[in-house]
């Protein structure tokens, strides 16, 4: 049965990590996988999460199964964080929520729900989008089209081109949008542009699906949720996949959630039970540990305040590195070519480099990032910024 299945090529980004590890150059820099790193290159357990861990160890008392809907209180706590108290209350039973194994699990479950409800659905994705979006929707049996998004020349979103290409979408199509900290470009829509996009979706009967993996990394928890709050207020139907991997530092615990707003007054039960069934068929119930930690943090005012401070300091560090790198590019004679790096948000920036230039930088300078030019800004340090800027300027 399996003899025709050959070895697959390494995942382009995960494969880079292995190459980085094997590299003996003491100046090597890893700007590949999108995880937060301290100045010492560590991805630590956040203090608030560590404290929640202590409490959980003392109190958990059982490892019996949790429900397919997740750890008690988790989706409620995340819903308040992302929608805010008022909108959460207004959505009432028009909102269904389920805990998922990470943001990826939320994406997959959402695509399966869409495929189950309407198998012929087309999902529109940004050009470019995160490398895992299209494989995940395709694995659920959906097809996709691309809408214009990033303008390399201005290193920002080309809103006119985006609206024009979404003009070709048909009623009932789903539009996948990055709620903040667009991966891979780092370029987000301004608040006013979210309103224009939302108006077009309403006018054409398109269904927004927001993917949020970096709440708190752009400008702050509430600012970053403006997109979600506007869309979920204005649209009759909407989806949100949510990841706690980055903002709680819970990567390996696979902690995420999926929320779906529906038109029916009993959406919470109607879609909630459908989501639970899909979860049951896939993995039965989600892992408990990460959701228990996030819930403990969000439900305790002291832990929550301390987590918000840690999140702010992660955000400030990445934004400081962005400014440092943009300045270093100017010092290396690149002019304004990379000035967008300082304006962009989140972990990533897409540098305007060819795959050949990226390969030369990797081979000659041991700086590792994917061939599309996406760098994980959090992998920089004040010390390695001059080296990285010089290496990149050197291949232009
Ligand atoms: C845009 C986007 N969506 C979803 C995810 C999924 O995150 P998780 O690790 O929680 O599955 C990521 C993670 O990198 C991401 O960048």
Coordinates of C-alpha atoms and ligand atoms in Angstrom, one line a residue:
X1 CA 0.0 0.0 0.0
X2 CA 2.7 2.5 0.9
X3 CA 5.6 1.5 -1.3
X4 CA 4.9 4.2 -3.9
X5 CA 5.3 7.0 -1.3
X6 CA 8.7 8.6 -1.6
X7 CA 10.5 10.8 0.9
X8 CA 9.2 14.4 0.8
X9 CA 11.5 17.4 0.6
X10 CA 12.1 19.1 4.0
X11 CA 9.7 21.8 4.9
X12 CA 11.4 25.0 3.6
X13 CA 11.4 26.8 6.9
X14 CA 11.8 23.9 9.3
X15 CA 14.6 22.6 7.1
X16 CA 16.4 25.9 7.6
X17 CA 16.5 25.3 11.3
X18 CA 18.4 22.0 10.8
X19 CA 20.9 23.7 8.4
X20 CA 21.4 26.5 11.0
X21 CA 22.1 24.1 13.8
X22 CA 24.7 22.3 11.7
X23 CA 26.5 25.5 10.7
X24 CA 29.7 26.1 12.7
X25 CA 30.2 29.7 11.8
X26 CA 30.2 31.6 15.1
X27 CA 28.5 34.6 13.4
X28 CA 25.6 32.6 12.2
X29 CA 22.1 34.2 12.5
X30 CA 18.7 32.4 12.4
X31 CA 16.0 34.6 11.0
X32 CA 13.8 31.6 9.9
X33 CA 11.1 30.1 12.1
X34 CA 8.7 32.7 13.5
X35 CA 9.3 32.5 17.2
X36 CA 10.0 35.4 19.6
X37 CA 13.6 35.5 20.9
X38 CA 15.3 37.4 23.7
X39 CA 18.6 39.3 23.2
X40 CA 20.2 36.0 24.3
X41 CA 18.4 34.1 21.6
X42 CA 16.1 32.3 24.0
X43 CA 12.3 31.7 23.6
X44 CA 11.5 31.7 27.3
X45 CA 8.4 30.6 29.2
X46 CA 6.6 33.9 30.2
X47 CA 6.7 34.7 33.9
X48 CA 2.9 34.8 34.2
X49 CA 2.6 31.5 32.4
X50 CA 5.2 30.0 34.7
X51 CA 3.2 31.1 37.8
X52 CA 0.0 29.7 36.3
X53 CA 1.9 26.4 35.7
X54 CA 2.8 26.3 39.4
X55 CA -0.8 26.8 40.4
X56 CA -2.0 24.2 37.9
X57 CA 0.5 21.6 39.1
X58 CA -0.8 22.1 42.7
X59 CA -4.5 22.2 41.8
X60 CA -5.2 20.2 38.6
X61 CA -5.6 16.9 40.3
X62 CA -6.7 14.8 37.3
X63 CA -5.8 14.2 33.7
X64 CA -9.3 13.0 32.8
X65 CA -10.5 14.0 29.3
X66 CA -11.7 17.5 28.7
X67 CA -14.7 18.2 26.4
X68 CA -14.2 18.6 22.6
X69 CA -15.1 22.3 23.2
X70 CA -12.0 22.7 25.4
X71 CA -10.8 23.7 28.8
X72 CA -13.6 25.2 30.9
X73 CA -13.6 29.0 30.5
X74 CA -10.9 29.1 27.8
X75 CA -13.0 30.2 24.8
X76 CA -14.9 32.7 27.0
X77 CA -11.7 34.3 28.3
X78 CA -10.2 34.5 24.8
X79 CA -13.4 35.8 23.3
X80 CA -13.4 38.7 25.9
X81 CA -9.8 39.4 25.0
X82 CA -10.3 39.6 21.3
X83 CA -13.8 40.9 21.0
X84 CA -13.8 43.1 24.1
X85 CA -16.6 42.9 26.8
X86 CA -19.2 44.9 24.9
X87 CA -19.0 43.2 21.5
X88 CA -18.8 39.8 23.2
X89 CA -22.0 40.5 25.1
X90 CA -23.7 41.9 21.9
X91 CA -22.7 38.8 19.9
X92 CA -24.5 36.6 22.5
X93 CA -25.6 33.2 21.1
X94 CA -24.7 34.3 17.6
X95 CA -21.2 33.3 18.4
X96 CA -19.9 29.7 18.5
X97 CA -16.4 29.0 19.9
X98 CA -14.2 26.0 20.3
X99 CA -10.7 25.4 21.6
X100 CA -8.4 24.0 19.0
X101 CA -4.9 22.5 18.8
X102 CA -3.1 25.8 18.0
X103 CA -4.0 28.3 15.3
X104 CA -3.3 25.7 12.7
X105 CA -6.0 23.5 14.3
X106 CA -8.4 26.4 14.2
X107 CA -7.7 27.0 10.5
X108 CA -8.2 23.4 9.6
X109 CA -11.4 23.0 11.6
X110 CA -12.8 26.2 10.0
X111 CA -12.0 25.0 6.5
X112 CA -13.6 21.7 7.3
X113 CA -16.7 23.5 8.5
X114 CA -16.9 25.6 5.4
X115 CA -16.3 22.5 3.2
X116 CA -19.1 20.7 5.1
X117 CA -21.5 23.6 4.8
X118 CA -20.8 24.5 1.2
X119 CA -18.2 22.2 -0.5
X120 CA -17.9 24.4 -3.6
X121 CA -16.7 27.4 -1.7
X122 CA -13.7 29.4 -3.0
X123 CA -11.4 30.9 -0.4
X124 CA -9.5 34.1 -1.3
X125 CA -6.0 34.5 0.1
X126 CA -3.7 37.5 0.1
X127 CA -0.7 37.7 -2.3
X128 CA 1.4 36.6 -0.6
X129 CA 0.0 34.7 2.4
X130 CA 1.4 32.5 5.1
X131 CA 2.8 29.3 3.5
X132 CA 0.5 27.0 5.5
X133 CA -2.9 28.6 4.5
X134 CA -3.3 27.1 1.0
X135 CA -2.1 23.6 1.9
X136 CA -4.6 23.6 4.9
X137 CA -7.6 24.8 2.9
X138 CA -6.7 22.4 0.1
X139 CA -6.5 19.5 2.5
X140 CA -10.0 20.3 3.6
X141 CA -11.1 20.0 -0.1
X142 CA -11.5 23.7 -0.8
X143 CA -10.2 25.7 -3.7
X144 CA -8.6 29.2 -3.6
X145 CA -8.0 32.3 -5.5
X146 CA -5.6 35.2 -4.7
X147 CA -6.3 38.8 -4.1
X148 CA -3.7 41.6 -4.6
X149 CA -2.2 42.7 -1.2
X150 CA 1.5 43.7 -0.9
X151 CA 3.2 46.3 -2.9
X152 CA 7.0 45.7 -2.8
X153 CA 7.7 49.2 -3.9
X154 CA 6.1 50.9 -0.9
X155 CA 6.5 47.9 1.4
X156 CA 2.8 48.4 2.4
X157 CA -0.7 47.2 1.4
X158 CA -2.0 48.3 -2.0
X159 CA -5.5 48.8 -0.8
X160 CA -6.9 49.9 -4.2
X161 CA -5.5 46.8 -5.9
X162 CA -6.8 44.6 -3.1
X163 CA -10.3 46.0 -3.4
X164 CA -10.2 45.8 -7.2
X165 CA -9.2 42.1 -7.1
X166 CA -11.8 41.2 -4.5
X167 CA -14.3 42.8 -6.9
X168 CA -14.0 39.6 -8.9
X169 CA -15.2 37.4 -5.9
X170 CA -18.7 35.9 -6.0
X171 CA -21.3 36.0 -3.3
X172 CA -20.6 33.3 -0.7
X173 CA -16.8 33.2 -1.3
X174 CA -14.7 33.4 1.8
X175 CA -11.9 36.0 2.2
X176 CA -9.1 35.1 4.5
X177 CA -7.5 38.1 6.1
X178 CA -4.7 38.5 8.6
X179 CA -6.1 40.3 11.6
X180 CA -2.7 42.0 12.4
X181 CA 1.0 41.4 11.9
X182 CA 0.5 40.0 8.4
X183 CA 2.7 36.9 7.8
X184 CA 5.0 37.1 5.7
X185 CA 5.0 40.8 4.8
X186 CA 4.5 42.6 8.2
X187 CA 2.2 45.1 6.3
X188 CA -1.3 45.6 7.8
X189 CA -4.4 47.4 6.7
X190 CA -5.0 50.8 8.4
X191 CA -8.2 51.0 10.5
X192 CA -9.9 53.1 7.8
X193 CA -9.0 50.5 5.2
X194 CA -10.5 47.7 7.2
X195 CA -13.8 49.7 7.0
X196 CA -13.5 49.9 3.2
X197 CA -12.7 46.2 2.9
X198 CA -15.6 45.4 5.3
X199 CA -18.0 47.6 3.2
X200 CA -17.0 45.7 0.0
X201 CA -17.5 42.3 1.7
X202 CA -21.0 43.4 2.8
X203 CA -21.9 44.8 -0.6
X204 CA -20.8 41.6 -2.4
X205 CA -22.0 39.1 0.2
X206 CA -18.4 37.8 0.9
X207 CA -17.6 36.1 4.2
X208 CA -14.6 37.3 6.2
X209 CA -12.3 34.8 7.9
X210 CA -9.7 36.5 10.1
X211 CA -6.6 34.7 11.1
X212 CA -5.1 36.1 14.3
X213 CA -1.8 34.7 15.4
X214 CA -0.1 37.8 16.9
X215 CA -2.6 39.7 19.1
X216 CA -0.6 42.2 21.1
X217 CA 2.5 42.2 18.8
X218 CA 1.6 45.2 16.6
X219 CA 0.4 48.1 18.8
X220 CA -1.3 46.5 21.8
X221 CA -4.1 44.0 22.7
X222 CA -7.0 46.3 22.0
X223 CA -5.5 48.2 19.0
X224 CA -4.6 44.9 17.3
X225 CA -8.2 43.6 17.8
X226 CA -9.8 46.7 16.0
X227 CA -9.9 44.7 12.7
X228 CA -11.7 41.8 14.4
X229 CA -14.1 44.0 16.3
X230 CA -15.0 46.0 13.2
X231 CA -15.6 42.9 11.1
X232 CA -17.5 41.0 13.7
X233 CA -19.7 44.1 14.4
X234 CA -20.5 44.8 10.8
X235 CA -20.8 41.4 9.1
X236 CA -23.6 38.9 9.5
X237 CA -21.3 36.0 9.3
X238 CA -17.5 35.8 10.1
X239 CA -14.8 33.4 11.3
X240 CA -11.8 34.0 13.5
X241 CA -8.9 31.5 14.0
X242 CA -6.8 32.4 17.1
X243 CA -3.4 31.3 18.2
X244 CA -2.0 31.6 21.7
X245 CA 1.4 30.4 20.5
X246 CA 3.1 33.7 20.2
X247 CA 1.4 36.1 22.7
X248 CA 1.4 33.5 25.5
X249 CA 4.6 31.8 24.3
X250 CA 2.8 28.5 24.4
X251 CA 4.0 27.3 21.0
X252 CA 4.5 23.6 21.8
X253 CA 1.3 23.3 23.9
X254 CA -0.8 23.8 20.7
X255 CA -3.3 26.3 22.1
X256 CA -5.8 28.1 19.9
X257 CA -9.5 28.7 19.3
X258 CA -12.0 29.1 16.5
X259 CA -14.9 31.5 16.7
X260 CA -17.7 31.6 14.1
X261 CA -20.4 34.3 14.0
X262 CA -23.7 33.1 12.4
X263 CA -27.0 34.7 11.5
X264 CA -29.1 32.2 13.6
X265 CA -30.0 33.1 17.2
X266 CA -28.9 29.5 18.2
X267 CA -25.5 29.7 16.4
X268 CA -23.7 28.9 19.6
X269 CA -25.4 25.5 19.7
X270 CA -25.9 24.9 16.0
X271 CA -22.3 25.6 15.0
X272 CA -20.9 24.6 18.3
X273 CA -22.1 21.1 18.0
X274 CA -21.0 20.9 14.4
X275 CA -17.5 22.1 15.4
X276 CA -17.4 19.6 18.2
X277 CA -18.3 16.8 15.8
X278 CA -15.6 17.8 13.4
X279 CA -13.1 17.9 16.3
X280 CA -14.3 14.5 17.5
X281 CA -13.7 13.0 14.0
X282 CA -10.2 14.6 13.8
X283 CA -8.6 14.5 17.2
X284 CA -11.5 14.1 19.6
X285 CA -10.6 16.7 22.1
X286 CA -7.8 19.4 22.2
X287 CA -4.8 19.2 24.5
X288 CA -5.6 20.8 27.9
X289 CA -2.4 22.1 29.3
X290 CA -1.8 25.3 27.3
X291 CA -5.5 26.3 27.5
X292 CA -5.5 25.7 31.2
X293 CA -2.4 28.0 31.6
X294 CA -3.9 30.8 29.4
X295 CA -7.2 30.6 31.2
X296 CA -5.5 30.8 34.6
X297 CA -3.6 33.9 33.4
X298 CA -6.6 35.6 31.9
X299 CA -8.9 34.9 34.8
X300 CA -6.5 36.3 37.5
X301 CA -6.1 40.1 37.4
X302 CA -2.5 40.0 38.8
X303 CA -1.3 37.4 36.4
X304 CA -3.1 39.1 33.5
X305 CA -1.5 42.4 34.3
X306 CA 1.9 40.8 34.5
X307 CA 1.3 39.0 31.2
X308 CA 0.3 42.2 29.5
X309 CA 3.5 43.8 30.7
X310 CA 5.6 40.9 29.3
X311 CA 3.7 41.1 26.0
X312 CA 4.4 44.8 25.8
X313 CA 8.1 44.3 26.4
X314 CA 8.2 41.6 23.7
X315 CA 6.4 44.0 21.3
X316 CA 8.7 46.9 22.2
X317 CA 11.8 44.8 21.7
X318 CA 10.7 43.7 18.2
X319 CA 9.7 47.2 17.2
X320 CA 13.1 48.5 18.5
X321 CA 14.9 45.9 16.4
X322 CA 12.8 47.0 13.4
X323 CA 14.0 50.6 13.8
X324 CA 17.6 49.4 14.4
X325 CA 17.7 47.4 11.2
X326 CA 16.1 50.1 9.1
X327 CA 18.7 52.6 10.4
X328 CA 21.5 50.1 9.8
X329 CA 20.4 49.7 6.2
X330 CA 20.6 53.4 5.7
X331 CA 24.1 53.4 7.1
X332 CA 25.0 50.6 4.7
X333 CA 24.0 52.9 1.8
X334 CA 20.6 51.2 1.0
X335 CA 18.8 54.5 1.2
X336 CA 15.0 54.1 1.6
X337 CA 14.9 50.6 0.0
X338 CA 14.2 48.9 3.3
X339 CA 12.7 51.7 5.3
X340 CA 9.4 49.8 5.4
X341 CA 10.9 47.4 8.0
X342 CA 10.5 50.1 10.6
X343 CA 6.8 50.7 9.8
X344 CA 5.7 47.1 9.6
X345 CA 4.4 45.1 12.5
X346 CA 4.8 41.7 14.2
X347 CA 7.6 39.2 13.7
X348 CA 8.1 39.4 10.0
X349 CA 9.2 41.6 7.2
X350 CA 9.4 40.6 3.5
X351 CA 12.7 42.0 2.1
X352 CA 12.8 42.8 -1.6
X353 CA 15.5 40.2 -2.4
X354 CA 15.7 37.4 -5.0
X355 CA 16.0 33.8 -4.1
X356 CA 19.6 33.9 -5.5
X357 CA 20.5 36.8 -3.2
X358 CA 19.0 35.0 -0.2
X359 CA 21.1 31.9 -1.1
X360 CA 24.3 33.9 -1.3
X361 CA 23.7 35.5 2.1
X362 CA 23.1 32.0 3.6
X363 CA 26.2 30.5 2.0
X364 CA 28.6 33.3 2.5
X365 CA 27.4 34.8 5.8
X366 CA 25.5 32.0 7.5
X367 CA 22.3 34.1 7.8
X368 CA 19.3 31.9 7.5
X369 CA 15.8 32.9 6.2
X370 CA 13.5 31.5 3.6
X371 CA 14.1 32.2 -0.1
X372 CA 11.1 34.6 -0.4
X373 CA 13.1 37.1 1.6
X374 CA 10.9 36.8 4.8
X375 CA 13.0 37.6 7.9
X376 CA 11.9 36.9 11.5
X377 CA 12.8 40.3 13.0
X378 CA 12.7 38.8 16.5
X379 CA 15.8 36.7 15.5
X380 CA 17.9 39.9 15.4
X381 CA 19.9 41.4 18.2
X382 CA 21.5 44.8 18.7
X383 CA 24.8 43.0 18.2
X384 CA 24.0 41.2 15.0
X385 CA 22.1 44.0 13.2
X386 CA 25.2 45.6 11.6
X387 CA 26.4 42.2 10.4
X388 CA 23.0 41.4 8.9
X389 CA 22.5 44.8 7.3
X390 CA 26.0 44.7 5.8
X391 CA 25.5 41.1 4.4
X392 CA 22.2 42.1 2.8
X393 CA 23.6 45.4 1.4
X394 CA 26.5 43.4 0.0
X395 CA 24.3 41.3 -2.4
X396 CA 22.3 44.2 -3.8
Ligands
LIG1 C1 -0.6 33.7 10.1 C2 -0.5 32.6 11.0 N1 -1.7 31.9 11.2 C3 -1.7 30.8 12.0 C4 -0.5 30.4 12.7 C5 -0.6 29.1 13.5 O1 -0.1 29.2 14.7 P1 0.0 27.9 15.7 O2 1.4 27.7 15.9 O3 -0.7 28.3 16.9 O4 -0.6 26.7 15.0 C6 0.7 31.1 12.4 C7 1.9 30.6 13.0 O5 3.0 30.9 12.6 C8 0.7 32.2 11.6 O6 1.8 32.9 11.3

